[in-house]
Coordinates of C-alpha atoms and ligand atoms in Angstrom, one line a residue:
M1 CA 52.0 -142.5 47.8
A2 CA 51.9 -141.3 51.5
K3 CA 53.4 -137.8 51.9
S4 CA 56.3 -139.1 54.1
D5 CA 57.2 -141.8 51.5
Q6 CA 57.1 -139.2 48.8
H7 CA 59.4 -137.0 50.8
S8 CA 61.9 -139.7 51.3
V9 CA 61.8 -140.5 47.5
A10 CA 62.2 -136.8 46.8
F11 CA 65.2 -136.2 49.1
P12 CA 67.3 -139.3 49.5
I13 CA 70.8 -139.2 50.9
L14 CA 73.3 -140.9 48.6
D15 CA 75.6 -143.6 49.9
D16 CA 79.4 -143.4 49.5
T17 CA 79.4 -145.7 46.4
Q18 CA 76.8 -143.6 44.7
V19 CA 78.7 -140.4 45.5
A20 CA 82.0 -141.9 44.3
T21 CA 80.3 -142.8 41.0
L22 CA 78.9 -139.3 40.5
A23 CA 82.2 -137.7 41.5
T24 CA 83.8 -139.3 38.5
F25 CA 81.5 -137.2 36.3
G26 CA 81.8 -134.0 38.4
T27 CA 84.0 -131.1 39.3
R28 CA 84.6 -130.1 42.8
R29 CA 83.7 -126.5 43.7
S30 CA 84.0 -124.5 46.9
L31 CA 81.5 -121.8 47.7
R32 CA 80.8 -119.2 50.4
D33 CA 77.7 -118.5 52.4
G34 CA 75.1 -116.7 50.4
E35 CA 76.4 -117.6 46.9
F36 CA 73.8 -118.8 44.4
L37 CA 74.5 -122.2 42.7
F38 CA 71.6 -121.5 40.3
R39 CA 68.6 -119.2 40.1
A40 CA 65.0 -119.6 39.1
G41 CA 64.9 -119.0 35.4
D42 CA 68.3 -120.5 34.7
R43 CA 68.5 -123.1 31.9
D44 CA 70.9 -126.0 31.8
Y45 CA 72.2 -125.3 35.3
N46 CA 74.4 -127.9 36.9
F47 CA 73.4 -130.8 39.0
F48 CA 75.2 -130.9 42.3
V49 CA 75.9 -133.2 45.3
V50 CA 76.8 -131.6 48.6
E51 CA 80.1 -132.8 50.0
R52 CA 80.4 -130.4 52.9
G53 CA 78.2 -127.5 54.2
A54 CA 74.6 -127.0 52.9
V55 CA 72.5 -125.7 50.0
E56 CA 69.1 -124.2 50.7
I57 CA 66.5 -124.4 47.9
V58 CA 64.1 -121.5 47.9
E59 CA 61.3 -120.3 45.7
H60 CA 59.8 -116.8 45.4
S61 CA 56.9 -117.3 43.0
S62 CA 54.5 -115.3 45.2
G63 CA 57.0 -112.5 45.7
E64 CA 57.9 -113.8 49.2
T65 CA 61.0 -116.1 49.6
R66 CA 60.1 -119.6 51.0
R67 CA 62.3 -122.6 51.8
V68 CA 61.6 -125.7 49.7
A69 CA 64.4 -127.9 50.8
F70 CA 67.7 -128.0 52.7
H71 CA 70.4 -130.2 51.2
E72 CA 73.3 -131.3 53.5
R73 CA 76.1 -133.9 53.1
H74 CA 75.5 -136.3 50.2
A75 CA 72.1 -134.8 49.3
F76 CA 71.8 -133.7 45.7
G77 CA 70.1 -130.8 43.8
G78 CA 68.0 -130.7 40.7
D79 CA 64.5 -131.6 39.4
V80 CA 62.9 -132.6 36.1
S81 CA 64.1 -129.4 34.5
L82 CA 67.6 -131.0 34.3
V83 CA 66.1 -133.6 31.9
T84 CA 63.6 -131.4 30.0
G85 CA 66.0 -128.4 29.6
R86 CA 63.4 -126.0 30.8
P87 CA 64.2 -123.1 33.2
A88 CA 64.6 -123.8 36.9
L89 CA 61.6 -122.9 39.0
V90 CA 63.5 -122.6 42.3
S91 CA 66.9 -121.2 43.3
G92 CA 69.8 -122.8 45.2
V93 CA 71.7 -120.7 47.8
V94 CA 74.8 -121.9 49.7
R95 CA 74.6 -121.9 53.5
G96 CA 77.9 -121.8 55.3
D97 CA 81.3 -122.7 53.7
T98 CA 80.3 -125.4 51.3
E99 CA 81.8 -127.9 48.9
V100 CA 79.9 -129.6 46.1
F101 CA 80.5 -131.8 43.1
E102 CA 78.9 -130.2 40.0
I103 CA 77.8 -132.2 36.9
A104 CA 76.6 -130.6 33.7
A105 CA 72.9 -131.2 32.9
G106 CA 73.8 -133.0 29.7
D107 CA 75.9 -135.5 31.6
I108 CA 73.0 -136.3 34.0
K109 CA 71.0 -137.9 31.1
R110 CA 74.1 -139.9 30.2
I111 CA 74.4 -141.1 33.8
M112 CA 70.7 -142.2 33.6
G113 CA 71.5 -144.3 30.5
D114 CA 74.8 -145.7 31.7
R115 CA 74.0 -146.3 35.4
P116 CA 70.3 -147.2 35.4
A117 CA 70.1 -148.0 39.2
L118 CA 71.6 -144.7 40.2
G119 CA 69.7 -142.9 37.3
D120 CA 66.4 -144.2 38.7
V121 CA 67.2 -142.8 42.2
L122 CA 67.8 -139.4 40.6
L123 CA 64.8 -139.4 38.2
R124 CA 62.4 -140.6 40.9
A125 CA 63.6 -137.8 43.2
F126 CA 63.2 -135.3 40.4
I127 CA 59.6 -136.3 39.7
A128 CA 58.7 -136.5 43.4
R129 CA 60.2 -133.0 44.0
R130 CA 58.2 -131.5 41.2
E131 CA 55.0 -133.1 42.5
L132 CA 55.7 -131.9 46.0
L133 CA 56.4 -128.4 44.7
V134 CA 53.3 -128.2 42.6
A135 CA 51.2 -129.5 45.6
S136 CA 52.7 -126.8 47.9
D137 CA 52.0 -123.1 48.0
F138 CA 54.1 -122.7 44.9
Q139 CA 52.3 -120.3 42.5
G140 CA 54.6 -120.7 39.5
L141 CA 54.0 -118.2 36.8
R142 CA 51.1 -116.0 37.6
V143 CA 48.7 -115.0 34.8
I144 CA 46.6 -111.9 35.6
G145 CA 43.7 -111.5 33.2
S146 CA 39.9 -111.5 32.8
G147 CA 37.9 -114.7 32.5
S148 CA 36.1 -113.2 29.5
S149 CA 39.4 -112.5 27.6
R150 CA 40.2 -114.8 24.8
D151 CA 43.9 -114.0 25.2
T152 CA 43.8 -115.0 28.9
F153 CA 42.3 -118.3 27.9
R154 CA 44.9 -118.8 25.1
I155 CA 47.8 -118.2 27.6
R156 CA 46.3 -120.4 30.3
E157 CA 45.6 -123.2 27.8
F158 CA 49.1 -123.0 26.4
L159 CA 50.7 -123.3 29.8
A160 CA 48.4 -126.1 30.9
R161 CA 49.0 -128.1 27.7
N162 CA 52.7 -127.7 28.3
Q163 CA 52.5 -128.8 31.9
V164 CA 53.8 -125.5 33.3
P165 CA 52.8 -124.9 36.9
F166 CA 50.9 -121.6 37.0
T167 CA 48.2 -119.6 38.9
W168 CA 45.5 -117.7 37.3
I169 CA 44.4 -114.5 39.0
D170 CA 41.0 -113.7 37.6
M171 CA 40.6 -109.9 37.3
D172 CA 36.8 -110.2 37.4
R173 CA 36.8 -111.9 40.7
E174 CA 39.8 -110.9 42.7
S175 CA 39.3 -107.5 44.5
Q176 CA 43.0 -106.7 45.0
V177 CA 44.0 -107.1 41.3
R178 CA 44.4 -103.3 40.6
E179 CA 46.8 -103.0 43.5
L180 CA 48.7 -106.1 42.5
L181 CA 49.1 -104.7 39.0
R182 CA 50.2 -101.4 40.3
G183 CA 52.9 -103.1 42.3
F184 CA 54.3 -104.4 39.0
G185 CA 54.0 -101.0 37.3
L186 CA 51.1 -102.3 35.2
S187 CA 47.5 -101.4 34.7
E188 CA 44.3 -103.2 33.6
E189 CA 45.0 -102.2 30.0
D190 CA 48.2 -104.2 30.0
T191 CA 46.4 -107.5 30.8
P192 CA 46.6 -110.4 30.3
V193 CA 50.1 -110.3 31.8
V194 CA 52.5 -113.0 33.0
V195 CA 54.5 -112.4 36.1
F196 CA 56.9 -114.5 38.2
G197 CA 57.7 -113.5 41.8
S198 CA 58.0 -109.8 41.9
K199 CA 58.9 -109.5 38.2
P200 CA 56.6 -108.7 35.3
L201 CA 57.6 -111.0 32.4
L202 CA 55.3 -110.5 29.5
R203 CA 52.3 -108.4 28.4
N204 CA 49.7 -110.2 26.4
P205 CA 52.4 -112.4 24.9
S206 CA 52.1 -114.3 21.6
T207 CA 52.2 -118.1 21.8
R208 CA 55.7 -118.0 20.4
A209 CA 56.9 -115.6 23.1
M210 CA 55.3 -117.9 25.7
A211 CA 57.1 -120.9 24.2
E212 CA 60.4 -119.2 24.4
L213 CA 59.8 -118.1 28.0
I214 CA 59.0 -121.7 29.2
G215 CA 61.9 -123.2 27.2
V216 CA 60.0 -125.5 24.8
R217 CA 60.9 -123.8 21.6
R218 CA 64.6 -124.7 21.1
P219 CA 66.5 -124.8 17.9
L220 CA 67.0 -128.3 16.4
V221 CA 70.5 -129.5 15.7
Q222 CA 71.1 -129.3 12.0
K223 CA 71.8 -132.9 11.1
T224 CA 70.1 -135.8 9.4
Y225 CA 67.9 -137.5 12.0
D226 CA 67.1 -141.2 11.8
L227 CA 63.5 -140.5 12.6
V228 CA 61.4 -137.3 12.6
I229 CA 58.0 -137.8 14.3
V230 CA 55.4 -135.3 13.2
G231 CA 52.8 -135.1 16.0
G232 CA 53.4 -135.7 19.7
G233 CA 50.2 -137.4 20.7
P234 CA 50.2 -141.0 22.2
A235 CA 51.4 -142.5 18.9
G236 CA 54.2 -140.0 18.4
L237 CA 55.3 -140.2 22.1
A238 CA 55.4 -144.0 22.1
A239 CA 57.5 -144.0 18.9
A240 CA 59.8 -141.4 20.5
V241 CA 60.4 -143.6 23.6
Y242 CA 61.1 -146.7 21.6
G243 CA 63.0 -144.9 18.9
S244 CA 65.4 -143.0 21.1
S245 CA 65.8 -145.9 23.6
E246 CA 66.9 -148.1 20.7
G247 CA 69.5 -145.7 19.6
L248 CA 67.7 -143.8 16.8
A249 CA 68.4 -140.0 16.6
T250 CA 64.8 -139.0 17.1
V251 CA 62.9 -135.7 17.1
V252 CA 59.2 -135.0 17.8
I253 CA 57.6 -131.9 16.3
D254 CA 54.2 -130.8 17.5
A255 CA 52.1 -127.9 16.3
V256 CA 50.6 -127.1 19.7
A257 CA 52.2 -129.2 22.5
P258 CA 53.0 -132.9 23.0
G259 CA 50.0 -134.8 24.4
G260 CA 47.6 -134.6 21.5
Q261 CA 43.9 -135.4 22.0
A262 CA 44.7 -137.6 25.0
G263 CA 46.5 -134.7 26.6
T264 CA 43.2 -132.8 26.8
S265 CA 41.3 -135.7 28.6
S266 CA 40.6 -135.1 32.2
K267 CA 40.7 -138.8 33.0
I268 CA 41.6 -141.8 30.9
E269 CA 40.1 -144.8 32.6
N270 CA 40.7 -147.6 30.1
Y271 CA 44.5 -147.4 29.6
L272 CA 46.2 -150.5 30.7
G273 CA 47.9 -150.4 34.1
F274 CA 46.1 -147.4 35.6
P275 CA 43.2 -148.9 37.5
T276 CA 42.1 -145.6 39.0
G277 CA 42.6 -143.8 35.7
I278 CA 45.2 -141.2 34.8
S279 CA 44.8 -137.7 33.5
G280 CA 45.9 -137.0 30.0
S281 CA 48.3 -134.3 31.2
E282 CA 50.0 -136.7 33.7
L283 CA 50.3 -139.4 31.1
T284 CA 51.8 -136.9 28.7
N285 CA 54.2 -135.5 31.3
R286 CA 55.6 -138.9 32.1
A287 CA 55.9 -139.9 28.4
I288 CA 57.8 -136.7 27.6
L289 CA 60.2 -137.2 30.4
Q290 CA 60.7 -140.8 29.5
A291 CA 61.5 -139.9 25.9
Q292 CA 63.8 -137.0 26.9
K293 CA 65.7 -139.3 29.3
F294 CA 66.5 -141.5 26.2
G295 CA 67.6 -138.4 24.2
T296 CA 64.5 -137.5 22.1
Q297 CA 64.5 -133.9 21.1
F298 CA 61.2 -132.0 21.1
S299 CA 60.2 -128.9 19.2
S300 CA 56.9 -127.2 19.8
P301 CA 54.9 -125.3 19.0
S302 CA 56.1 -125.9 15.4
R303 CA 53.5 -126.7 12.7
V304 CA 54.8 -128.8 9.8
T305 CA 53.4 -127.5 6.6
R306 CA 55.3 -129.5 3.9
L307 CA 57.1 -132.8 3.3
T308 CA 59.4 -133.0 0.4
F309 CA 61.9 -135.7 -0.8
V310 CA 65.4 -135.6 -2.2
N311 CA 66.4 -139.1 -3.1
D312 CA 66.1 -141.1 0.1
V313 CA 66.2 -138.1 2.4
N314 CA 63.0 -136.5 3.7
Q315 CA 62.7 -132.7 4.2
I316 CA 60.2 -131.7 6.9
W317 CA 59.3 -128.0 6.6
F318 CA 57.9 -125.7 9.3
D319 CA 55.5 -122.8 9.0
D320 CA 58.4 -120.4 9.4
E321 CA 60.1 -122.0 6.4
G322 CA 62.8 -123.7 8.6
L323 CA 63.3 -127.4 7.9
V324 CA 64.7 -130.6 9.4
V325 CA 65.9 -133.6 7.4
S326 CA 65.6 -137.3 8.2
R327 CA 66.0 -140.8 6.9
C328 CA 62.5 -141.8 8.1
V329 CA 59.4 -139.9 9.0
L330 CA 56.5 -141.0 11.2
I331 CA 53.3 -139.2 10.6
A332 CA 51.3 -139.2 13.9
T333 CA 49.3 -136.0 13.4
G334 CA 46.1 -137.6 14.6
A335 CA 42.8 -135.8 14.2
D336 CA 41.4 -132.4 15.0
Y337 CA 38.0 -131.6 16.5
R338 CA 35.1 -130.8 14.2
K339 CA 33.5 -127.5 14.8
L340 CA 29.8 -126.6 14.9
D341 CA 28.5 -124.7 12.0
V342 CA 26.2 -122.3 13.8
P343 CA 25.9 -118.5 14.0
G344 CA 27.9 -117.0 16.8
R345 CA 30.4 -119.9 17.2
E346 CA 33.4 -118.3 15.5
R347 CA 33.0 -115.0 17.5
L348 CA 32.9 -116.9 20.8
E349 CA 35.8 -119.3 20.3
G350 CA 37.9 -119.4 23.5
S351 CA 35.2 -117.2 25.2
G352 CA 32.8 -120.0 26.0
V353 CA 33.3 -122.4 23.0
Y354 CA 35.7 -125.1 23.9
Y355 CA 37.0 -128.5 22.6
A356 CA 38.4 -130.0 25.7
A357 CA 37.1 -130.2 29.3
T358 CA 40.0 -129.8 31.6
V359 CA 40.5 -127.7 34.7
T360 CA 41.6 -124.8 32.5
E361 CA 38.2 -124.6 30.8
A362 CA 36.2 -125.6 33.8
Q363 CA 37.6 -122.6 35.8
M364 CA 36.1 -120.3 33.1
C365 CA 32.6 -121.5 33.8
R366 CA 32.3 -122.3 37.4
G367 CA 29.0 -121.4 38.9
S368 CA 27.0 -121.6 35.7
D369 CA 25.3 -124.2 33.5
V370 CA 27.2 -125.7 30.5
I371 CA 26.3 -127.7 27.4
V372 CA 28.2 -130.7 26.1
V373 CA 27.5 -131.5 22.4
G374 CA 28.1 -135.1 21.2
G375 CA 27.3 -138.7 22.1
G376 CA 30.7 -140.4 22.1
N377 CA 32.9 -141.4 25.0
S378 CA 34.8 -138.2 25.0
A379 CA 31.5 -136.3 25.4
G380 CA 30.5 -138.7 28.2
Q381 CA 33.8 -138.2 30.1
A382 CA 33.5 -134.4 29.7
A383 CA 29.9 -134.4 31.0
M384 CA 31.0 -136.4 34.1
F385 CA 33.9 -134.2 34.8
L386 CA 31.9 -131.0 34.3
S387 CA 29.1 -132.2 36.5
E388 CA 31.5 -132.0 39.4
Q389 CA 32.5 -128.4 38.6
T390 CA 29.2 -126.8 37.5
P391 CA 25.6 -126.7 38.7
K392 CA 24.1 -128.3 35.6
V393 CA 25.3 -130.0 32.4
Y394 CA 23.1 -130.5 29.3
V395 CA 24.3 -133.2 27.0
L396 CA 23.0 -132.6 23.5
I397 CA 22.7 -135.5 20.9
R398 CA 21.1 -135.8 17.5
A399 CA 20.2 -139.4 18.1
S400 CA 17.3 -140.7 20.1
D401 CA 19.4 -142.7 22.6
L402 CA 22.8 -142.1 24.2
R403 CA 23.5 -145.9 24.3
M404 CA 23.8 -145.9 20.5
S405 CA 27.3 -144.3 20.6
M406 CA 28.6 -144.2 24.2
S407 CA 30.1 -147.0 26.4
S408 CA 27.5 -148.3 28.8
Y409 CA 29.6 -147.6 31.9
L410 CA 29.5 -143.9 31.0
V411 CA 25.8 -143.9 30.1
D412 CA 25.0 -145.5 33.5
R413 CA 27.0 -142.8 35.3
I414 CA 25.3 -140.1 33.4
E415 CA 21.8 -141.5 34.2
K416 CA 22.7 -141.7 37.9
S417 CA 24.0 -138.1 38.0
D418 CA 21.6 -135.6 39.5
N419 CA 22.8 -132.6 37.5
I420 CA 23.2 -134.0 33.9
E421 CA 20.2 -133.7 31.6
V422 CA 20.4 -135.4 28.2
L423 CA 18.5 -133.6 25.4
T424 CA 18.0 -136.2 22.6
Q425 CA 17.3 -135.3 18.9
S426 CA 18.5 -131.8 19.6
K427 CA 21.0 -129.4 18.1
I428 CA 22.4 -125.9 18.9
S429 CA 21.0 -123.5 16.3
K430 CA 22.6 -120.3 17.6
M431 CA 25.1 -119.1 20.2
L432 CA 24.3 -115.9 22.0
G433 CA 26.5 -113.5 24.0
D434 CA 28.3 -110.2 23.9
G435 CA 32.1 -110.9 24.2
R436 CA 31.4 -114.2 26.1
L437 CA 28.9 -117.0 25.6
E438 CA 25.7 -116.3 27.6
A439 CA 23.1 -118.7 26.1
C440 CA 22.3 -121.1 23.3
E441 CA 19.3 -121.5 21.2
I442 CA 18.5 -125.2 21.1
T443 CA 16.2 -126.7 18.4
N444 CA 14.4 -130.0 18.9
C445 CA 15.0 -131.7 15.5
Q446 CA 11.7 -133.7 15.7
T447 CA 9.2 -131.0 16.8
G448 CA 11.1 -127.9 15.5
E449 CA 10.6 -126.3 19.0
V450 CA 13.3 -123.8 19.9
R451 CA 14.3 -122.9 23.5
T452 CA 17.0 -120.6 24.9
V453 CA 19.2 -122.2 27.5
P454 CA 21.5 -119.9 29.5
A455 CA 25.0 -121.4 29.5
S456 CA 28.5 -120.0 30.0
A457 CA 30.2 -122.7 27.9
V458 CA 29.6 -125.2 25.0
F459 CA 32.0 -128.2 24.9
T460 CA 32.0 -129.8 21.4
F461 CA 32.9 -133.5 20.9
I462 CA 31.4 -134.3 17.5
G463 CA 34.1 -136.2 15.9
A464 CA 37.4 -135.3 14.3
I465 CA 39.0 -134.8 10.9
P466 CA 42.5 -136.2 10.1
C467 CA 45.3 -133.6 10.1
T468 CA 46.7 -134.5 6.7
D469 CA 46.1 -131.5 4.5
W470 CA 49.9 -130.7 4.6
L471 CA 50.9 -133.9 3.0
P472 CA 52.2 -134.3 -0.6
K473 CA 50.5 -136.5 -3.3
E474 CA 53.1 -139.2 -2.7
I475 CA 51.3 -140.1 0.6
E476 CA 48.0 -141.7 -0.4
K477 CA 44.9 -141.0 1.6
D478 CA 41.3 -142.3 1.5
S479 CA 38.4 -140.1 0.6
K480 CA 38.1 -138.8 4.1
G481 CA 41.8 -137.8 4.3
F482 CA 43.1 -140.7 6.5
I483 CA 46.5 -142.1 5.4
K484 CA 46.6 -145.5 3.8
T485 CA 49.3 -147.9 5.0
G486 CA 50.5 -151.5 4.4
R487 CA 49.6 -153.8 1.6
V488 CA 47.0 -151.6 0.0
V489 CA 49.6 -149.1 -1.0
S490 CA 51.7 -151.6 -2.9
D491 CA 49.7 -150.7 -6.1
S492 CA 50.3 -147.0 -5.6
P493 CA 52.2 -145.3 -8.5
Y494 CA 54.3 -143.7 -5.7
W495 CA 55.4 -147.0 -4.3
T496 CA 58.9 -147.6 -5.7
A497 CA 60.4 -150.5 -3.8
K498 CA 60.4 -154.1 -5.0
R499 CA 59.4 -155.4 -1.5
E500 CA 55.9 -155.2 0.0
P501 CA 55.3 -152.1 2.2
F502 CA 55.6 -152.7 5.9
L503 CA 52.4 -152.8 7.9
L504 CA 52.5 -149.1 8.9
E505 CA 54.4 -147.8 5.9
T506 CA 52.7 -145.3 3.6
S507 CA 52.9 -145.2 -0.2
R508 CA 56.3 -143.5 0.1
C509 CA 59.1 -145.8 1.2
G510 CA 60.5 -144.9 4.7
V511 CA 57.5 -142.7 5.6
F512 CA 55.2 -144.3 8.2
A513 CA 51.9 -143.4 9.8
A514 CA 50.5 -144.4 13.2
G515 CA 47.5 -143.6 15.4
D516 CA 44.3 -141.8 14.6
V517 CA 45.6 -140.4 11.3
R518 CA 45.7 -143.9 9.7
V519 CA 42.9 -145.5 7.7
G520 CA 41.2 -148.1 10.0
S521 CA 42.8 -147.0 13.2
I522 CA 41.0 -147.8 16.5
K523 CA 40.9 -144.3 17.9
R524 CA 42.1 -145.2 21.4
V525 CA 45.2 -144.2 23.4
A526 CA 46.3 -147.9 23.8
S527 CA 46.1 -148.5 20.0
A528 CA 47.9 -145.3 19.2
V529 CA 50.7 -146.2 21.6
G530 CA 50.9 -149.7 20.2
E531 CA 51.1 -148.4 16.6
G532 CA 53.8 -145.9 17.6
A533 CA 55.9 -148.7 19.1
M534 CA 55.3 -151.0 16.1
A535 CA 56.3 -148.2 13.7
V536 CA 59.8 -148.1 15.2
L537 CA 60.3 -151.8 14.4
F538 CA 59.5 -151.0 10.8
V539 CA 61.8 -148.0 10.8
H540 CA 64.7 -150.3 11.9
E541 CA 63.9 -152.8 9.2
Y542 CA 63.7 -150.0 6.6
L543 CA 67.0 -148.5 7.7
A544 CA 68.6 -152.0 7.6
S545 CA 67.4 -152.5 4.0
L546 CA 69.1 -149.3 2.7
Ligands
FAD601 C1 38.6 -135.4 25.2 C2 39.1 -136.8 24.7 C3 39.1 -137.9 25.6 C4 39.6 -139.1 25.2 N1 39.6 -140.1 26.1 C5 40.0 -141.4 25.7 C6 40.1 -142.4 26.7 O1 39.6 -142.3 27.8 N2 40.6 -143.6 26.3 C7 41.1 -143.8 25.0 O2 41.6 -144.9 24.7 N3 41.0 -142.8 24.1 C8 40.5 -141.6 24.4 N4 40.5 -140.6 23.5 C9 41.0 -140.8 22.1 C10 42.5 -140.7 22.1 O3 42.9 -139.6 22.8 C11 43.1 -140.7 20.7 O4 42.7 -141.9 20.1 C12 44.6 -140.6 20.7 O5 45.0 -139.4 21.3 C13 45.2 -140.6 19.3 O6 46.5 -140.4 19.4 P1 47.4 -139.9 18.1 O7 48.8 -139.9 18.7 O8 47.1 -140.8 17.0 O9 46.9 -138.5 17.7 P2 46.5 -137.2 18.6 O10 46.3 -137.5 20.0 O11 45.4 -136.6 17.8 O12 47.9 -136.3 18.5 C14 48.3 -135.7 17.3 C15 49.2 -134.6 17.5 O13 49.7 -134.1 16.3 C16 49.9 -132.7 16.3 N5 49.8 -132.2 14.9 C17 48.7 -132.2 14.1 N6 49.0 -131.6 12.9 C18 50.3 -131.3 13.0 C19 51.2 -130.6 12.1 N7 50.9 -130.3 10.9 N8 52.5 -130.4 12.5 C20 52.9 -130.7 13.8 N9 52.0 -131.4 14.7 C21 50.8 -131.6 14.3 C22 48.7 -132.2 17.2 O14 49.0 -131.0 17.8 C23 48.6 -133.4 18.2 O15 49.4 -133.1 19.4 C24 40.0 -139.3 23.9 C25 40.0 -138.2 23.0 C26 39.6 -137.0 23.4 C27 39.6 -135.8 22.4

C-alpha cells in the first residue's frame, strides 16, 4: 500500500451516521487543554471520538516527545491494543477545550461484531496505525544488553515472538551505552535491562515478568469453556478464529507465544493468497487479532503439563498448578525442534546455537559466517534468508544431494547463490567457543576428514519431535509420540462412545488433535490451518451429541 493510502486508512474522518452509531455506545466527556485521555502503558483505556477541539497523540519511546497524530472533529483514537488488551504504546493529550465520546475497550469488540462495516473501518485503522508507528522512528521498548549474553537473546526472542515493537542496543557495539545506562541510574552489571522512554522498567527480567509487562499473561475467567486449545500455532489459531466466530467460548494456551513453528519462519512462500510470501510473525499477528476480535482469550506463556477428566469435563493443568476446565479440548501442540547431540551444544544454546532464522537471530551474527544444519525446506529458507544477512552460509547435510529432501525451487536458489556452500555427507562433531560460538569442527562422514570452520552461529533444522509427553494414557499415540485420531482409535480401550470417532477426534471423546502433532499430518501451514478449522466442526457435532 502506498504511504498516502495507508495514512488515509489509518486516520479516517467518520461521517455523521458513523458518529451517531458510536455515540449510542459512548459517554460524552469535556476536557481541558493539556489533560491526558490515556498514557503509554495504560491497559483497557477508552476508545474516543473527537466531537469538538482536538487530541494530540504523542510517543516518547526515545526519551524525547514526538507527535504521532492529531485528531480533530470526528477523528477517533485507539490502535490494536484496544483489541489485544495490551498496554498503550502512545499517549493522548487534549489540545484546547475539547469534547469527546468515550467508549470502553470491551464495547469496541462488541461494535466490531454487531456493526461489521463500521467495525472494519476501525480495525483497518488500528492495524494501519500500528504499521505506521513501527515503521517510524518509534523505538518501543529498548533492550540494552550484550550480543554475547544469553539473557539478552532470551529477552529479545520473547519480545519478537510476541510481536512487541522494540529496539536492541548492543552494548558491544554502541559506544554511548555506558552514558545511556548512567542516565537511567544503571550500570553494565545491571544488563540486560529493559527501558521505555526515560524510565528503566526491568533488570534482567524473567520471562514471566516480561509477559506481565507486555500484557500477555492475563488471568483466565474461571468458567467452563466450550473449547480449550492447547498450542497457538497455525492449527490452534485457525481453530480459535472458527471457534470464537461461531460462538464457542474459546481459549488458546501456549507455552511460549502464539505462532508456533510458522511464527519463526522469516518468509512463508507457499501459503495460499500471499503471492509475495508472508513472514510468520505477520501471519501470526493477523491471526491473533482476528481471533481476539471474535472473543478468543489467550494465555501465554503458560505450559500445559497435565490433562485430566472428571465425567465429561476436561481439566487442563498449567505448570504453576493452575487449571482451566472445558467441555472440549483441541491438542495443537505441534512439534519441537530436534537438537544436535554434540559436545559444546548445550553450553552455547542461545549464544550461537539457534533453531529459527529470523531478524532476532540474524542480528546476533551479522558480519560473520554461519552454518545451517539440515536438508529440508526450513533449512533451505533459513539459508536463503541468512545469505542476505551474513558473508557466508554453509549448509550441512548428511545425504549426498540436497535434492533428496528439499523442494527444487529452493535448491535452485541455493545453487545460484554466491555465498552459500553446501557441504554434503558432513556433520558437526564439536562446537567451540568461550561464552559464544566461535567455530565448529566439521567431519566428512565418508572420508573421516575433520576441518574447523569459524562461525558465529549454527542454525539447526533436523526435524522435530511431537510435543505430547504431557498427555495421559487415554490419548493414544503411535510409537513416535504422534497422536492417533479418527477411525483407528475406535478399537482403543479408552474409546467409550457407541458412535465412530470423528475424523480428528482422539481416543478420548471430546478431545481432538490437529496439525503437526497428529499421526499422518502433512507438516505444512495450510494443512495445519485446515485441520484447525475442521476440528471446530467436530467440536460442534460433539457438543450437539451430549
Ligand atoms: C523455520 C520453519 C519454516 C517453515 N516454513 C514453512 C513454509 O514455508 N510453509 C509451510 O507450509 N510450512 C512451513 N513450516 C512448517 C509449519 O510451520 C508447520 O507445519 C506448522 O507450524 C504446524 O502448525 P501446528 O499448529 O500444528 O504446530 P506448531 O506450529 O508446532 O505450534 C505448536 C504450538 O504449541 C505450543 N505448545 C507445545 N507444547 C505445549 C504445551 N505443553 N503447552 C502449551 N503450548 C504448547 C508451542 O509453543 C507452539 O506454539 C515451517 C517450519 C519451520 C520450523
